[in-house]
Amino acid sequence: MKKRRFLCSIAFAGAILLYSVTLFSGMDIFFPLSLPENEKNFAITVVAQDGMPLRTFPDKNGVWRYQVKADDVSPLYIQALLNYEDRWFYRHPGINPLSMIRALGQYFRYRQPKSGGSTLTMQVARILHSHSKSISGKLHQMFRAIQLEVHFSKTEILNMYLNYAPFGGPIEGVQAASFAYLGKSAKELSHAEAALLAVLPQSPTRLRPDRRPKLAAKARNKVLDRMARFGVWDKETVEDAKMEEVLARFDPKPMAAPLLAQRLKDQAKPFTPLRTTIDPFIQQTVSDLIAGFIQNTPAHTSAAALVVENDTLAVKAYSGSADFADDSRFGQVDMVQAYRSPGSTLKPFLYAFAMEECLIHSESLLVDAPVSFSGYRPGNFALTFTGTVSAAEALQRSLNLPAVDILDRLGPGFFDARLRQGGLNLKFPPNQKPNLTMILGGVGVTLEDLVSSYAAFGRDGVSGRLRYTPDAPMNERRMVSAGAAYIILRILQEYRRPDLPGGRLSLDQSRQVAWKTGTSYGFRDAWTVGVTERHTIGVWVGRPDGTPSPGQYGAATAAPLLFSIVDSLPRSYTPPAPVPNSVRRIEICWPLGIAPLAKDDPFCHQRRKTWILNDAVPPTFPDRNDQHWQGNPINILLNPATGLRVDTDCSVANPIVKTIAKWPKAARPWLSPKIRAAERIPRMDPICNKPVSYIPDTIRILDIEPDTVFRPPGSETELPTITLHAQGGEGELFWMLNGEVICRSEINQPRMYRFKRSGRFTLTVMDLAGNYDSAEILVLGGSSE
């Protein structure tokens, strides 16, 4: 009889269980869970490389939520959450019967709910499916909790809670709450912060720390006491945690890199944060430096900066504007992607290509003097001329005339093709082809393309597309040879930093920077690009609407900001890169530009140390201003009796052969008297009875003799005014005081000039053919220099 009753009981229990399972299965089919994955327009989060949110785009309901997993959250928070909310989370099937019985007993005893008895799974069920606070509502919650346990693992359920728990206002999820209320990632929570966030979802409105910090602290301490009572955390730790102050702050909308996030938003997938390569420390530092810098600039000025890791081409900082929220500075215009005139920032590539084509070496003799290139007459930014300069000096000082000279010999079309081959696509004005103006900024480039191209100088000549996400492919191109990249890097690195006392301090390897500035026509764009051992940094400053900013130029505006960024980057201590096998250091001579023939080479007027590429030592360019003498050095015949020049048609017995190393014609005003005497070609001897075939000076200053003293007339104290008038010359005339252009005039057109200061000057007039005349003068009156 007992056996039969036992079997009947088993059968009845089995029937009940079968019925329950069948009923649950049916209800599970007809009443499926409403999961977050079914929502549309889910919030998108763009995060830094460590998971810190850069910018979050809220969902259709305006909710801010940063996706995380349990592994992305501090273990302290997990401990506080489970021990306060659901100690038996990993043991129950979604419902804790003991907790439910206790809660039900309290309800009947006190006629009101004293404790909910809800498990963590039940709380997730309530988040996904809201219900009324009634017995039927609680049964509905229990059914949904069991559904969750059937379909998901404990880890998945915990992750749902971490991402969807309410934390007050538009904030959902522990990561969003941690950044909004604490300003840090949930991975970095302290004991006190973990306890605070664990209790906050119980009453997110009543316990919001930004509105009721004292009440929030009281609730937090309740959690801390429970952690001590359960022995999870020791009493000393708990007491220390209670001493932490709850700060009243609330910032749910991170804007660490808003323009980059906007740009990458379309690449994001729902429910998964879009991870970028941004380093949050470098990003914040760059943003702070720009914010401080922009305060001292004219109205409507903005700034943009990029920091790229050379080895990986990963972008570590991206600031597309000075202040995203400042409409007066066009804060929502991304100047990283905007096409702007690059000024002189393309010159390093020009010099590198010229070295590869065996046109120049680092100390090639170039001339910075007035010249016309088939009607194109460029000038220098500083309105001065230097005369003789080396290629390295011309690049460091960003002189325009030598660069245009090199481009004219290299070919604008070739230059453009090489840049495109390396990944730098220039944007030309409508209906315009490559021409000489491109090297001075007559094209358009973006800061993004410019930085990716400059990275080649820190990557053995290989440029590449910048990478904004870790999974972006490495897309590389050869911009220049490794040897040319090394030489250009050394040239730009050796140019002194004006922000350092004395110009050149002993910096560690990671602080040494090869830098180049650029300023577009009309002061519309100020650039500086720098390459360090680990990073390539680009800075642009200007007005996004394209209006001029007088006085704002690369060296004065963008360069100081770049140096500040360089000095803020993490230090590294690695040995300097070795010299490529294709590069050597040798001695060369000016004016010929080649190695000396002997220790006492008579043609070696100046000796210099130069970098050469592939053992090529290209000579000085042929003088474009001197059509009579094309070779260098030249051989001439002299009459031994007079020392004057003769030729083979002259009846002179035993003429002397003399070889002369010539300097460029346009460089002569800047040569010393000794060098001018060494390279002077004597005039033709009258005995030859031939017309003068070579006249070295075809222009002369009128009415001003050497050592003339100019002073104010009578008792006046104002500085004197003089008449500038010259005879001869070709094309436009340039009048200079100590190399600084003071005015221009046409042939036979006098100009009046009032001196701006007193002192001793060299007055020079030069035409576009390199002809010149000069005189030493003394100016008195006014205040003496």
XYZ file of C-alpha atoms in Angstrom, residues 350-361 364 406 409-410 414 418 484 612-621:
29
model
C 60.968 68.577 -52.618
C 64.478 68.521 -51.151
C 64.243 64.759 -50.574
C 63.213 64.090 -54.187
C 65.969 66.405 -55.466
C 68.542 64.404 -53.469
C 67.248 61.157 -54.907
C 67.498 62.600 -58.430
C 71.126 63.647 -57.768
C 70.337 67.341 -58.104
C 71.560 68.381 -54.659
C 73.200 67.207 -51.462
C 74.611 72.299 -52.171
C 64.886 73.418 -57.264
C 64.797 72.106 -62.288
C 63.035 69.014 -60.905
C 57.350 65.120 -61.534
C 56.042 61.556 -56.659
C 66.746 60.652 -48.139
C 75.447 62.597 -49.582
C 73.085 59.925 -50.861
C 74.240 56.832 -52.765
C 77.775 58.289 -53.050
C 76.534 60.981 -55.475
C 78.093 64.447 -55.138
C 76.101 66.675 -57.514
C 77.841 69.965 -58.425
C 76.373 73.427 -57.999
C 73.555 74.246 -60.406
